[in-house]
Structures are given as C-alpha cells and as structure tokens.
PDB file of C-alpha atoms and ligand atoms in Angstrom:
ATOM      1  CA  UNK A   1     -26.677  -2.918  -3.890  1.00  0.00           C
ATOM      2  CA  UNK A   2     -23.463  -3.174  -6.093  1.00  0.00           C
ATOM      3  CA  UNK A   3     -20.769  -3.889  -3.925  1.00  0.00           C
ATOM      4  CA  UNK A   4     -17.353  -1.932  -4.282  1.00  0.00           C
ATOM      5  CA  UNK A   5     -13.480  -2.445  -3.941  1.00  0.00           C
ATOM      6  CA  UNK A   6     -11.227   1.088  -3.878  1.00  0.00           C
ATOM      7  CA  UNK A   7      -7.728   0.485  -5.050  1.00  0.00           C
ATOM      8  CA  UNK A   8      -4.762   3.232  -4.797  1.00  0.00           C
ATOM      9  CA  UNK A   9      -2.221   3.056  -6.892  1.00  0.00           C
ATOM     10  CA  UNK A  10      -3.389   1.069  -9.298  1.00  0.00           C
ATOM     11  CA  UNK A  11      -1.664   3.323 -12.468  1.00  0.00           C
ATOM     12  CA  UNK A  12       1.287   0.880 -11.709  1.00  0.00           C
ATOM     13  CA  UNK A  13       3.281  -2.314  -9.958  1.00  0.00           C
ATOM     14  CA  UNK A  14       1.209  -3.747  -6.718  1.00  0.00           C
ATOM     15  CA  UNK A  15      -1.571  -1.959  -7.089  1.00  0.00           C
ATOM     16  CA  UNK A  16      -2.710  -2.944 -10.316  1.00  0.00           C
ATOM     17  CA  UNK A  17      -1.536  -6.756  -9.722  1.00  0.00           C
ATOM     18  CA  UNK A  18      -4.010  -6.390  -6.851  1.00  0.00           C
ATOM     19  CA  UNK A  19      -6.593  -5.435  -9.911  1.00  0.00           C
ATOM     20  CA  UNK A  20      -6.032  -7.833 -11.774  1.00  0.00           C
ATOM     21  CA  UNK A  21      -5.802 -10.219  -8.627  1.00  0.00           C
ATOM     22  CA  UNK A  22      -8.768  -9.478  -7.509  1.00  0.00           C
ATOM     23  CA  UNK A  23     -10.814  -9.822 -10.949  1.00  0.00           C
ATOM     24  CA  UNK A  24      -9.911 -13.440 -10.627  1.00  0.00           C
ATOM     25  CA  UNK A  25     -11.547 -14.014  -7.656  1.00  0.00           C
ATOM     26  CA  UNK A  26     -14.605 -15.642  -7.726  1.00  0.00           C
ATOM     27  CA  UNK A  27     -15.698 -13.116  -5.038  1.00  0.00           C
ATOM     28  CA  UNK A  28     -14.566 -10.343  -6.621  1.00  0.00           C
ATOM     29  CA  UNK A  29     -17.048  -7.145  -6.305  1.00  0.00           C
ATOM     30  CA  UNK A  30     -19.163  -5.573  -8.798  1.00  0.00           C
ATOM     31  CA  UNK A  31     -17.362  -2.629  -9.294  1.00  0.00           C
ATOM     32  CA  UNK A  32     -13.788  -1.802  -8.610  1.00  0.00           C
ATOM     33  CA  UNK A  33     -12.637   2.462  -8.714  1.00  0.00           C
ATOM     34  CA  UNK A  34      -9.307   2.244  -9.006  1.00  0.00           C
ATOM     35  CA  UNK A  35      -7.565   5.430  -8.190  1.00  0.00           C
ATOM     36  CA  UNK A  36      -4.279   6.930  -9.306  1.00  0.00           C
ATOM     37  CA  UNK A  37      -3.124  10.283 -10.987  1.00  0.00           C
ATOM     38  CA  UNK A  38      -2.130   9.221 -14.393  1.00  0.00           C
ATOM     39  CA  UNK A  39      -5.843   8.750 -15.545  1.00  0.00           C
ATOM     40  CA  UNK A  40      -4.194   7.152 -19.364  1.00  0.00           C
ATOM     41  CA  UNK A  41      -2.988   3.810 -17.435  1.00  0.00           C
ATOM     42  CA  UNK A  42      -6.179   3.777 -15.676  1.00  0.00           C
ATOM     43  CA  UNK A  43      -7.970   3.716 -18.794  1.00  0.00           C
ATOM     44  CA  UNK A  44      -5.813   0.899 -20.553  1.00  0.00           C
ATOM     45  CA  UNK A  45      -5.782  -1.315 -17.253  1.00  0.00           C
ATOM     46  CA  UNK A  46     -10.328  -0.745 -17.498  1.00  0.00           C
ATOM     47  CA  UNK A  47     -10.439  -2.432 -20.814  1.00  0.00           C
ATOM     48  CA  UNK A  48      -9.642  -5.300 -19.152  1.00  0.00           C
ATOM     49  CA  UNK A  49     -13.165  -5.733 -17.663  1.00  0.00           C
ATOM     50  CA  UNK A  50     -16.075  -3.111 -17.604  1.00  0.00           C
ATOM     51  CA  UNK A  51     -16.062  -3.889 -13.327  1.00  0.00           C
ATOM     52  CA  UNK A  52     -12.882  -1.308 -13.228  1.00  0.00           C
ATOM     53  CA  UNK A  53     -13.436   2.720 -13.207  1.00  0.00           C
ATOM     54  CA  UNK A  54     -10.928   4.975 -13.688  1.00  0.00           C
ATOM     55  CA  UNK A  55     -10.597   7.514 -10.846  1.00  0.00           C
ATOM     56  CA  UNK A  56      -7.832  10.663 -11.382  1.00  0.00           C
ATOM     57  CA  UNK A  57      -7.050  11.462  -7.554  1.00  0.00           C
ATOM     58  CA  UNK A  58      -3.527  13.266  -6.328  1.00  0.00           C
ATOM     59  CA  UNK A  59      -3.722  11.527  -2.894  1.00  0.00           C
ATOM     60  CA  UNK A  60      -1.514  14.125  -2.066  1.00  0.00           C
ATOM     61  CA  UNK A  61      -3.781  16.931  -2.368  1.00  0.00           C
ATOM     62  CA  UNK A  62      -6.901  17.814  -0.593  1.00  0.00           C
ATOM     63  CA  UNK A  63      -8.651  17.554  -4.419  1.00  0.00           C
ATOM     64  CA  UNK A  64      -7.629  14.190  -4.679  1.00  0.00           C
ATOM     65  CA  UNK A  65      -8.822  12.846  -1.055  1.00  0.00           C
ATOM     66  CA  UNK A  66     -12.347  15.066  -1.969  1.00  0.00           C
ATOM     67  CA  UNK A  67     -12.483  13.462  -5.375  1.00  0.00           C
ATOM     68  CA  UNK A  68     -13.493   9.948  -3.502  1.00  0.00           C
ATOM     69  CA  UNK A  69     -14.966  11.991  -0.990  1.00  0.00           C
ATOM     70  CA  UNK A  70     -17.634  13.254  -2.855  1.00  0.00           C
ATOM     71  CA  UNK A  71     -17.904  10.046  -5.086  1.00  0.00           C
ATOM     72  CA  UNK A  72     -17.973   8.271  -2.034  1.00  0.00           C
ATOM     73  CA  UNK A  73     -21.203  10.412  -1.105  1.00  0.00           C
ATOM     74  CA  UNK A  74     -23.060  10.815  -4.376  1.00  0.00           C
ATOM     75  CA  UNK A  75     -23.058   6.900  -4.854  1.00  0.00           C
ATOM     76  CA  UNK A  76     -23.345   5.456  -1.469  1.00  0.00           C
ATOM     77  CA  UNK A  77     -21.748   2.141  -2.592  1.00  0.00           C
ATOM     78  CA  UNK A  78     -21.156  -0.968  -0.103  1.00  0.00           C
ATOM     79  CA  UNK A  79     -17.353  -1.022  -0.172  1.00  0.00           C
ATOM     80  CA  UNK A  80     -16.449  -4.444   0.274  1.00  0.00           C
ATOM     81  CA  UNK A  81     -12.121  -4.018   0.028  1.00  0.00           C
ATOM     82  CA  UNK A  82     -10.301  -1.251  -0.053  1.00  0.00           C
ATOM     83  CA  UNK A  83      -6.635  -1.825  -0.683  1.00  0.00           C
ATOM     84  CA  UNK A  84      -4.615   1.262   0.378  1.00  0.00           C
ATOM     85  CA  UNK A  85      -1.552   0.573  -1.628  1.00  0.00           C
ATOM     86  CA  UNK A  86      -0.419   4.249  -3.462  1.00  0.00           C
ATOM     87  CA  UNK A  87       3.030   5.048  -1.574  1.00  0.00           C
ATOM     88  CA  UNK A  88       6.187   6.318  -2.533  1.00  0.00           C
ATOM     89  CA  UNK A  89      10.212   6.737  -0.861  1.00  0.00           C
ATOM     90  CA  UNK A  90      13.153   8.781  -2.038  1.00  0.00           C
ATOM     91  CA  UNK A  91      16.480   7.510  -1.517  1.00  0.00           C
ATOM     92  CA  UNK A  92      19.523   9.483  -0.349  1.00  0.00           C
ATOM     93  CA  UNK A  93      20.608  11.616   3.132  1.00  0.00           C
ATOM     94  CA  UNK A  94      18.111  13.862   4.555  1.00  0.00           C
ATOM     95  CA  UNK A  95      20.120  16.734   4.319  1.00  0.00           C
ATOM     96  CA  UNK A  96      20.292  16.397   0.129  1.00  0.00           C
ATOM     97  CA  UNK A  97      16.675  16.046  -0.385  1.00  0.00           C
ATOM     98  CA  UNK A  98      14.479  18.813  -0.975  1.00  0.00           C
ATOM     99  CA  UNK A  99      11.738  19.223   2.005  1.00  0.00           C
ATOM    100  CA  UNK A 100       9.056  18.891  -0.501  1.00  0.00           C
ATOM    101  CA  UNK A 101      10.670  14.955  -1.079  1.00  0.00           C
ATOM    102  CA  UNK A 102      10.084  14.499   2.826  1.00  0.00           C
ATOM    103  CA  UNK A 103       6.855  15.895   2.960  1.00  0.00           C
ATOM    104  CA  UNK A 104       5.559  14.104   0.352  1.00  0.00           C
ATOM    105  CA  UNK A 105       6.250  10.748   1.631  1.00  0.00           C
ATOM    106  CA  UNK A 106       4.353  11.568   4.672  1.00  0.00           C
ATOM    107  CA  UNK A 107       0.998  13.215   3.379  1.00  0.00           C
ATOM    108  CA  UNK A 108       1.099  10.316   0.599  1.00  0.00           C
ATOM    109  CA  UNK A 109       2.027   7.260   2.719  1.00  0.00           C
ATOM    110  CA  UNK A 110       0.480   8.318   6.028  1.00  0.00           C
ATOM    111  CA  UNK A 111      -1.744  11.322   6.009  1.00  0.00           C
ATOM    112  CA  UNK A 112      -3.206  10.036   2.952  1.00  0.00           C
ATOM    113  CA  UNK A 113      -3.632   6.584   3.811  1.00  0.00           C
ATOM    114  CA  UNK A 114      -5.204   7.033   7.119  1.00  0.00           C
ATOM    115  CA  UNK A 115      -7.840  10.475   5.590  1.00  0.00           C
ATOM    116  CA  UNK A 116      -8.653   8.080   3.305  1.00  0.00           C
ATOM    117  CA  UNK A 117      -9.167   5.226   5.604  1.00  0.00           C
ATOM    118  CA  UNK A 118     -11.471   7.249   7.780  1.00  0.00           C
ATOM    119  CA  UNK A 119     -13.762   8.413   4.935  1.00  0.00           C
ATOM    120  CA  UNK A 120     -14.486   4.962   3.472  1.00  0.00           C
ATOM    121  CA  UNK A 121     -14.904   3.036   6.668  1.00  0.00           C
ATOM    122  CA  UNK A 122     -19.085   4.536   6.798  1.00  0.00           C
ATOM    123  CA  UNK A 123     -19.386   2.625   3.796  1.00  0.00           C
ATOM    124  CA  UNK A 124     -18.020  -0.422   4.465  1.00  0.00           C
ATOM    125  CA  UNK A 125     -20.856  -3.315   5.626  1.00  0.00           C
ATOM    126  CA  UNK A 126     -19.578  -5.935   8.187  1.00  0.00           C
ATOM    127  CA  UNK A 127     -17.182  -8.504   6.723  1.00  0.00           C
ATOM    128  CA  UNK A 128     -15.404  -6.270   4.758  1.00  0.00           C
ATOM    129  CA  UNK A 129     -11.665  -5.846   4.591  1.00  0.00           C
ATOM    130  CA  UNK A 130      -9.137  -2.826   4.261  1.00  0.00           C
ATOM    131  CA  UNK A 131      -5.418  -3.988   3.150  1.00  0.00           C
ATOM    132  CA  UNK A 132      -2.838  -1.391   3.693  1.00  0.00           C
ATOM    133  CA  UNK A 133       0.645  -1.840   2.138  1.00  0.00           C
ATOM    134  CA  UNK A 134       3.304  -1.272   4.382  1.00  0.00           C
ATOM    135  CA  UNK A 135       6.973  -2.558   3.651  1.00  0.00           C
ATOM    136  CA  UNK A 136       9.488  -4.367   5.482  1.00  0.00           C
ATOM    137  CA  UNK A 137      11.078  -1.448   5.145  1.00  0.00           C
ATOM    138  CA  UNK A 138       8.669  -0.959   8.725  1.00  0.00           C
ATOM    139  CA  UNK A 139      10.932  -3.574  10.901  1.00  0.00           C
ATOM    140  CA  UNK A 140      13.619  -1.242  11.118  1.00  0.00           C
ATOM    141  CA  UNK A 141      15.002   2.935  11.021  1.00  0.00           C
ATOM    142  CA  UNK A 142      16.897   2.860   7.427  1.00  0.00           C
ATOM    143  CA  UNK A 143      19.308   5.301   7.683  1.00  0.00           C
ATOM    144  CA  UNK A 144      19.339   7.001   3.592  1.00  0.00           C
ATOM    145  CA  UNK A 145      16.079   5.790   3.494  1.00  0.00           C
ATOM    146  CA  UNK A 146      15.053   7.775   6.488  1.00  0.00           C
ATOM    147  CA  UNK A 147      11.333   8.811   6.058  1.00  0.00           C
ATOM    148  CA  UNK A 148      11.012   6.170   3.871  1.00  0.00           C
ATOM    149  CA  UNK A 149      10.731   3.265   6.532  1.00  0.00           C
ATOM    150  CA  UNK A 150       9.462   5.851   9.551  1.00  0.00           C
ATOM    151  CA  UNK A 151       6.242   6.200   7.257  1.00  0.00           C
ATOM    152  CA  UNK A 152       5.633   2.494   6.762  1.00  0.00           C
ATOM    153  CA  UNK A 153       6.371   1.698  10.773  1.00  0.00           C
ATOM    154  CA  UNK A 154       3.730   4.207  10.889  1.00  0.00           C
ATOM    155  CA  UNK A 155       1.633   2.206   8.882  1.00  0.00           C
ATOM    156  CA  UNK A 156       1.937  -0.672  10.770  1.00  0.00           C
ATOM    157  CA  UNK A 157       1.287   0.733  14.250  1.00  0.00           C
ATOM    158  CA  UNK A 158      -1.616   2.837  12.339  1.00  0.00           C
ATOM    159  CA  UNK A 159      -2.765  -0.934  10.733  1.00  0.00           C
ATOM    160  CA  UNK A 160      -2.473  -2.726  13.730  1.00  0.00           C
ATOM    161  CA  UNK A 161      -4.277  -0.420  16.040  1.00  0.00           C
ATOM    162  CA  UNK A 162      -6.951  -0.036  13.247  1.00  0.00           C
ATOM    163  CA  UNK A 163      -7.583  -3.965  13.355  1.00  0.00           C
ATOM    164  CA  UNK A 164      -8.299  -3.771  16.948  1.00  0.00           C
ATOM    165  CA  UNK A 165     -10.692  -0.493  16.778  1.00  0.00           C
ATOM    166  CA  UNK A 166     -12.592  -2.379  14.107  1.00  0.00           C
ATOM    167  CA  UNK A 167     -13.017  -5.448  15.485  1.00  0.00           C
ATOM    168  CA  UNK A 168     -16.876  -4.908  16.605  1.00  0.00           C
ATOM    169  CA  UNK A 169     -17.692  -3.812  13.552  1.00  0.00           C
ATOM    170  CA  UNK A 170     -16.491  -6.818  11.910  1.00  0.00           C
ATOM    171  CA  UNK A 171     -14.215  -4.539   9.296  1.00  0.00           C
ATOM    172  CA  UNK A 172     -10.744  -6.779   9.193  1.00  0.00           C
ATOM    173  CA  UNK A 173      -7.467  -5.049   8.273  1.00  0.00           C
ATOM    174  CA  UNK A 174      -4.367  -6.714   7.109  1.00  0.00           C
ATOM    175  CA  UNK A 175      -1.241  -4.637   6.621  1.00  0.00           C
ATOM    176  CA  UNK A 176       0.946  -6.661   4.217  1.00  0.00           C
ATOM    177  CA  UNK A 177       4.784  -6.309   4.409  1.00  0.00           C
ATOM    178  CA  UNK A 178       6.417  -7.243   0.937  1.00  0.00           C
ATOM    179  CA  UNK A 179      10.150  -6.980   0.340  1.00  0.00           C
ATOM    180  CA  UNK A 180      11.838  -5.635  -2.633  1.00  0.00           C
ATOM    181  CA  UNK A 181       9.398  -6.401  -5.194  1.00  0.00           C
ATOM    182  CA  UNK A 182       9.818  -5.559  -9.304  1.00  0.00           C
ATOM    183  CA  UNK A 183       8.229  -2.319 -10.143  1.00  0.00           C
ATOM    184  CA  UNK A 184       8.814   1.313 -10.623  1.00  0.00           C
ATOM    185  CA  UNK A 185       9.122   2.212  -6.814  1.00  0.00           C
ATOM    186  CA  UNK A 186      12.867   1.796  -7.129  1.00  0.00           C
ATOM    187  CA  UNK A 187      13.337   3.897 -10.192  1.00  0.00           C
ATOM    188  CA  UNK A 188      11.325   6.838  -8.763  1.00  0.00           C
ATOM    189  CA  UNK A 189      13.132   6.191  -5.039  1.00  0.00           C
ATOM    190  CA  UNK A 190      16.427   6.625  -7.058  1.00  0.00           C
ATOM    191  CA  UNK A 191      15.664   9.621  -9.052  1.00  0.00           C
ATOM    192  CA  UNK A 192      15.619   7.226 -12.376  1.00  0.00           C
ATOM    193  CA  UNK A 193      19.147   6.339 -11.302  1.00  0.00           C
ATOM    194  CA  UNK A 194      18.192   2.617 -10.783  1.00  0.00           C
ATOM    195  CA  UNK A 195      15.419   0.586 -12.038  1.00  0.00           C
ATOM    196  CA  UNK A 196      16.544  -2.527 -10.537  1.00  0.00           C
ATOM    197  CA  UNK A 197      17.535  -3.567  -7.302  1.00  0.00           C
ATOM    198  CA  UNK A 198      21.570  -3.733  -6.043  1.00  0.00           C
ATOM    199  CA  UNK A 199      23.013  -6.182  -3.966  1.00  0.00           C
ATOM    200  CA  UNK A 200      21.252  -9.503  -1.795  1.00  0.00           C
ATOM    201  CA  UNK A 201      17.704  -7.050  -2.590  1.00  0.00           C
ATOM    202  CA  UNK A 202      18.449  -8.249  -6.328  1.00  0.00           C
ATOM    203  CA  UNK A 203      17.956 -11.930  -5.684  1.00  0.00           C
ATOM    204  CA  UNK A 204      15.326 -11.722  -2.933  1.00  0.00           C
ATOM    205  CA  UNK A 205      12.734  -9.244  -5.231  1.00  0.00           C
ATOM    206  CA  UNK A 206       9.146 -10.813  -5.641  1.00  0.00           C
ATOM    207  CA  UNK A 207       7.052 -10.674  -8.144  1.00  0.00           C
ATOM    208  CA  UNK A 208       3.948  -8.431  -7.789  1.00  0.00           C
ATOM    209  CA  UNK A 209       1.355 -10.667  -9.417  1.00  0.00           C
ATOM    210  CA  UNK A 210       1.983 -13.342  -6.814  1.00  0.00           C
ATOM    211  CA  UNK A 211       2.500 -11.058  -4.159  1.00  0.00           C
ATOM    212  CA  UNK A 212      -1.176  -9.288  -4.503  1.00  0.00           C
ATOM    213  CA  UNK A 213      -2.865 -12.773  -5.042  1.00  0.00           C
ATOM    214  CA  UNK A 214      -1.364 -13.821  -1.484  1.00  0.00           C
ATOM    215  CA  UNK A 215      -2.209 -10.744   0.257  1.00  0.00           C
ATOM    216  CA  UNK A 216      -5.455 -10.928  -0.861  1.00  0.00           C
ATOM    217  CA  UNK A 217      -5.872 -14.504   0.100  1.00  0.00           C
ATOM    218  CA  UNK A 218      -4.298 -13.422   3.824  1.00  0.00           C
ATOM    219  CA  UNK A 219      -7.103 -10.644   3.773  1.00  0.00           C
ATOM    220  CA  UNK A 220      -9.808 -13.617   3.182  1.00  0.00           C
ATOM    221  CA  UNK A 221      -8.284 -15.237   6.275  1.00  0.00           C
ATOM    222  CA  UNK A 222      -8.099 -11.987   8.610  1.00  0.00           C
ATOM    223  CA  UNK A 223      -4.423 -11.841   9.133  1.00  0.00           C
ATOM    224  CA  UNK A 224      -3.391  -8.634  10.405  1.00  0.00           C
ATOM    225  CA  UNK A 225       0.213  -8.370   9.681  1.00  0.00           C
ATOM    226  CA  UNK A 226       1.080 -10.655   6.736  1.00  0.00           C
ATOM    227  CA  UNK A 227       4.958 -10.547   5.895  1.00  0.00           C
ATOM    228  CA  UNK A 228       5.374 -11.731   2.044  1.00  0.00           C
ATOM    229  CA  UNK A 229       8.600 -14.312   1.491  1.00  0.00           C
ATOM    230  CA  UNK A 230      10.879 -15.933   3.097  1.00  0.00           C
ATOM    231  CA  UNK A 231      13.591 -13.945   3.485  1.00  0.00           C
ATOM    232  CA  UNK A 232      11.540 -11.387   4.209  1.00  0.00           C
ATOM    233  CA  UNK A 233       9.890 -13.132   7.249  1.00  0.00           C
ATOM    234  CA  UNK A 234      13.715 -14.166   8.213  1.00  0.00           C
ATOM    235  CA  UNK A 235      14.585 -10.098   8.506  1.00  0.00           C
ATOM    236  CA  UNK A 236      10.904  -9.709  10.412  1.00  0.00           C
ATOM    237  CA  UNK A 237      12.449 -12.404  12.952  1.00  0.00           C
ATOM    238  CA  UNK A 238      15.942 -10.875  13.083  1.00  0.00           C
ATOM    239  CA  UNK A 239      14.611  -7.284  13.238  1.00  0.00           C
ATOM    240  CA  UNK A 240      12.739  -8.294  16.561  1.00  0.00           C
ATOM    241  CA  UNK A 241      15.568  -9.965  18.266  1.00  0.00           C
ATOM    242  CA  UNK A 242      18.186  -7.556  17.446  1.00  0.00           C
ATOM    243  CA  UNK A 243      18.486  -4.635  19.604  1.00  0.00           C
ATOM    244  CA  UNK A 244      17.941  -1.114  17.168  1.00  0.00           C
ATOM    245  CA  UNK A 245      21.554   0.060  18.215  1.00  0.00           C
ATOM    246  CA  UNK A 246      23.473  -2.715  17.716  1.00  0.00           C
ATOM    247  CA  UNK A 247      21.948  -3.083  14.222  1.00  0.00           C
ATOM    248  CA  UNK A 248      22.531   0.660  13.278  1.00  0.00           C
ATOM    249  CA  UNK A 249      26.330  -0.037  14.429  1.00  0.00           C
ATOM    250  CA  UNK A 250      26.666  -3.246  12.411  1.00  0.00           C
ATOM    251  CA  UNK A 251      24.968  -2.148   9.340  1.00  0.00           C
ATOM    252  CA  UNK A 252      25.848   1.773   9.221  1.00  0.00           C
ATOM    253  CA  UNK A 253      29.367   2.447  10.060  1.00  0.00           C
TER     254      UNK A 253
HETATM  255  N1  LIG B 301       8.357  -2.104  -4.920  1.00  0.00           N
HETATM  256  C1  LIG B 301       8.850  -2.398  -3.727  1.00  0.00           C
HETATM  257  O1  LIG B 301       9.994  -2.860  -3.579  1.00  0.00           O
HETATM  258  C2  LIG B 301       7.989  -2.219  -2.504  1.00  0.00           C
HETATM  259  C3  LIG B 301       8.335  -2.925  -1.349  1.00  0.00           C
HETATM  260  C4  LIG B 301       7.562  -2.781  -0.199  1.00  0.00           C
HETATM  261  C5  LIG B 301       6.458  -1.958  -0.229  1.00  0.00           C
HETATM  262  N2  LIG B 301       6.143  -1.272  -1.361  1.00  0.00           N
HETATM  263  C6  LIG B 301       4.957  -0.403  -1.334  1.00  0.00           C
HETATM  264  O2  LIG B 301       4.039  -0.851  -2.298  1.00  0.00           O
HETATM  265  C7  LIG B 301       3.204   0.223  -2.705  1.00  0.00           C
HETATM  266  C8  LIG B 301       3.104   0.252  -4.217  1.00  0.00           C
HETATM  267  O3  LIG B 301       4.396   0.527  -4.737  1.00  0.00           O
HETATM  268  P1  LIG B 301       4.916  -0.093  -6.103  1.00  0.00           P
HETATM  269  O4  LIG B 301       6.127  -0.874  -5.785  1.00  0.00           O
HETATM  270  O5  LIG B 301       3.825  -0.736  -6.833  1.00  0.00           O
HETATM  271  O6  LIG B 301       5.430   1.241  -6.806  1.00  0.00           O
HETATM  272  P2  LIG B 301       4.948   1.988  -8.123  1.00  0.00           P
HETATM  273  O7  LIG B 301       4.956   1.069  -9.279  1.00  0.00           O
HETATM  274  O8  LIG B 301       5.771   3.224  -8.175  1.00  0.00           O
HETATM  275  O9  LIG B 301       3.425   2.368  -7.802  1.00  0.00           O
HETATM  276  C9  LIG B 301       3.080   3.457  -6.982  1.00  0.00           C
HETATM  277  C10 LIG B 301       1.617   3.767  -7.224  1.00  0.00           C
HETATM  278  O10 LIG B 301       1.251   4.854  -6.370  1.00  0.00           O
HETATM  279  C11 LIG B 301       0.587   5.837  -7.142  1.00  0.00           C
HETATM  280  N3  LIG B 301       0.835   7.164  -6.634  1.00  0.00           N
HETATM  281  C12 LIG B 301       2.034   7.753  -6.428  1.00  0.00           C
HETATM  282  N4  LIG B 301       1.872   9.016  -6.026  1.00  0.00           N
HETATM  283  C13 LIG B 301       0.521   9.235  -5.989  1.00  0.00           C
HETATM  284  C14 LIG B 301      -0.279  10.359  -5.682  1.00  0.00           C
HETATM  285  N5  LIG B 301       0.269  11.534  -5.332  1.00  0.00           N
HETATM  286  N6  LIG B 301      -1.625  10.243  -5.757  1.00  0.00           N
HETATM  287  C15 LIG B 301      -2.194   9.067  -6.127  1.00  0.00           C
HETATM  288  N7  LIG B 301      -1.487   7.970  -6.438  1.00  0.00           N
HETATM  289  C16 LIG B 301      -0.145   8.064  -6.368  1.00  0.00           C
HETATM  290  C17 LIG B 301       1.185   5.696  -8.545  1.00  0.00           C
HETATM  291  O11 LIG B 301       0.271   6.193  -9.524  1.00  0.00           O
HETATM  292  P3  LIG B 301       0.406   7.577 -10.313  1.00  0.00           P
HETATM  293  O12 LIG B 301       1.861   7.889 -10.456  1.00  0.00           O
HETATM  294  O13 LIG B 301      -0.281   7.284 -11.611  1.00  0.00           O
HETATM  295  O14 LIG B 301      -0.349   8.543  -9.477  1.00  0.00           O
HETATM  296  C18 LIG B 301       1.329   4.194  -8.665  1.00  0.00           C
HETATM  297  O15 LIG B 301       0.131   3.624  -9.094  1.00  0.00           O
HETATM  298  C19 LIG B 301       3.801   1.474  -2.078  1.00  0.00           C
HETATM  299  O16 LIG B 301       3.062   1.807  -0.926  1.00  0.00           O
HETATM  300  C20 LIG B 301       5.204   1.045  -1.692  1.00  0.00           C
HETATM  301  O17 LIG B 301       5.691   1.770  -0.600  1.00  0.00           O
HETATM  302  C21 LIG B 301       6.873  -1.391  -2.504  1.00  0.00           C
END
C-alpha cells in the first residue's frame, strides 16, 4: 500500500519547508496531500515532484475538515506523518479585535488541529508520527498576543497528553516549539503592518528550511516536545523558573 504524509499549511513558510524537507528524506512516503486554502501555491509547490497533491481545505470550516475526511475514507491510505502545522495569531488588545479574529485562532489552531488529529489517527499503521507545531509563544500568557499563545499552550498540553494516549499504539507525537521564524505569520499577525520582526525577535528569527529539517529529524527520534534554537530553549528554561506573576509585572507594566 502507498504510504502517505498530510501536511497543513503547506501554501506557505513552515509548512511547505516541511515539504520540501521531507522530499529529501530518503524515507520520505509515496505520496504527500498537502493541504491549504490557496489551491494556486499548492499547485506551483506539486511541480516540484509528482509525490505532492494539492488539497483546497479551509481548516476552519466543517468543508475543509470533511474534505480530508472523505478523502481520508475513499482512499484508505497508510498515513505514515502527518504534520499539523496550519495556524495563525493576530496581534493587538483583545478589546480592538473583532470576535471573529479570536475565534478564528481557536477553531484553526486548536479545534482544527485536534478534529483533524482524531480523524487521521485510524489510518495511521504503528511507527508512524504526528508533528504538531506549537510556538514558544506556549511557555508563557502574552498579554497583546492573548489568544495567540493560550492556543499554542493548548497545543502543547493537547501534544503532550496525545504522546502518552498513543503510546500502545506505537503512533509518536512531537510538538515542536520554534521561535520567531521568517515567514508571513508576522505580516498577517500585524494586519500587513509588519513583515519583519521588531526588537531582540529580529536577531533571534530562524530560518524555516532548517527549522522543518530538524523537527523532522526530532520526529525520527520520538521527542515529544522539541524546542528549536538556542535562545529559544534559554526562554523555555527561564519561562519554567520564573513565577507567571512576576514575569507579567516585569515585562507588562
Ligand atoms: N513564523 C513564526 O514566527 C512562528 C513561530 C512559532 C510558531 N509558528 C507556527 O507555525 C505554523 C506555520 O506558520 P508560518 O510561520 O509558516 O506562517 P504562514 O506563512 O502564515 O503559514 C500559515 C499556513 O497556514 C495556512 N492556513 C491559514 N489559515 C488556514 C485555513 N483557514 N485553512 C487551511 N490552512 C490555513 C496557510 O495557507 P492558506 O492561507 O493558503 O490557507 C499557510 O500555509 C503556525 O501554526 C504558526 O503558529 C510560527
């Protein structure tokens, strides 16, 4: 049977540098569906290598979950890796953000994430691997960047918890925890206002291509929580020794 890898978010930034990460890999499946709403990338990023098919899904509608659904059931394919990495934030106060902003960073990053999850773990065979991208956004509340960071500690815990659950059936989950990293998150989490990083987040941004190659490699090994960089795994350290209040008072006067 052709074995299968799903990828989310692969229109753009870490997903697709997990494509093409992946199509290096000696181990790489037959076929990879990689999933995203702007079906146009899709199709440039398949010419690449006939293994790669273009799936349109809004993760954030019902459709979009059924779309895999239903391919998920007319095919039956083994699925090997499925890298849960569509996800999105908008910056700014609570109070100045449309709802639809909030809810749409749950259902996408969350609700999506774990629907999605659940329908593709029947078709995974033993020794197969699910990589969720969290953030290290997850170590900490962010105040302006409220539901933002709630949704990836959610991914975590949800990750983490998974791991265990899945354990007898030999499925491994990693949840990887980048940093900044260059791509268009930041210009969509800013409303087009900022396509770069500001401040230390400017000097500390990785580079996607490495990042997906490294995540897939701590996959391989099982890892369960893989934190990406080394200032990055500095702020995972600090963020654990810190007590929540004290940080909010130091950071957010
Ligand atoms: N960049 C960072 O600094 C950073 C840091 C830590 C974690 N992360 C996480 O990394 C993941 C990837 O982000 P990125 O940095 O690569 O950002 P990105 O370039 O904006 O990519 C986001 C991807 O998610 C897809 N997506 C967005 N809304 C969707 C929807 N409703 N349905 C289906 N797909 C949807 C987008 O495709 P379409 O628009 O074509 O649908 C795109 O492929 C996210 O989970 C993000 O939270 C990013």
């Amino acid at each position: 049977m052709a074995t299968t890898a799903i990828i989310t978010g692969a229109s753009s930034g870490i997903g697709m540098s997990f494509v093409k990460a992946l199509l290096k890999e000696s181990t790489c499946p037959d076929k990879i569906w990689i999933v995203a709403r702007r079906l146009d990338r899709l199709e440039e990023l398949a010419k690449l290598s006939d293994k790669l098919i273009p799936v349109k899904a809004d993760l954030l509608k019902e459709e979009g979950i059924d779309t895999i659904k239903n391919k998920l059931n007319e095919e039956h394919p083994e699925v090997v890796l499925l890298v849960n990495c569509a996800g999105m934030g908008k910056k700014g106060d609570i109070a100045d953000r449309p709802s639809k902003d909030i809810s749409d960073a749950i259902t996408l990053n969350c609700t999506a994430l774990s629907v999605l999850t659940r329908e593709v773990i029947p078709f995974m065979p033993e020794d197969s691997r699910i990589i969720n991208v969290g953030s290290s956004a997850a170590y900490l509340p962010q105040p302006h960047f409220t539901v933002y960071a709630a949704s990836k500690s959610y991914v975590v815990s949800f990750s983490r918890a998974l791991a265990r659950e899945l354990r007898k059936k030999r499925i491994y989950v990693t949840v990887v925890c980048p940093g900044p990293v260059e791509t268009e998150f930041n210009k969509l989490a800013t409303d087009g206002a900022s396509a770069e990083f500001t401040g230390f987040r400017k000097f500390v941004a990785a580079d996607a291509d490495k990042l997906a190659a490294a995540s897939l490699k701590a996959a391989r090994h099982k890892r369960v929580m893989f934190v990406y960089g080394l200032p990055n795994k500095a702020l995972h350290v600090a963020a654990k020794l810190m007590p929540v209040g004290l940080y909010l008072k130091l950071f957010y006067r």
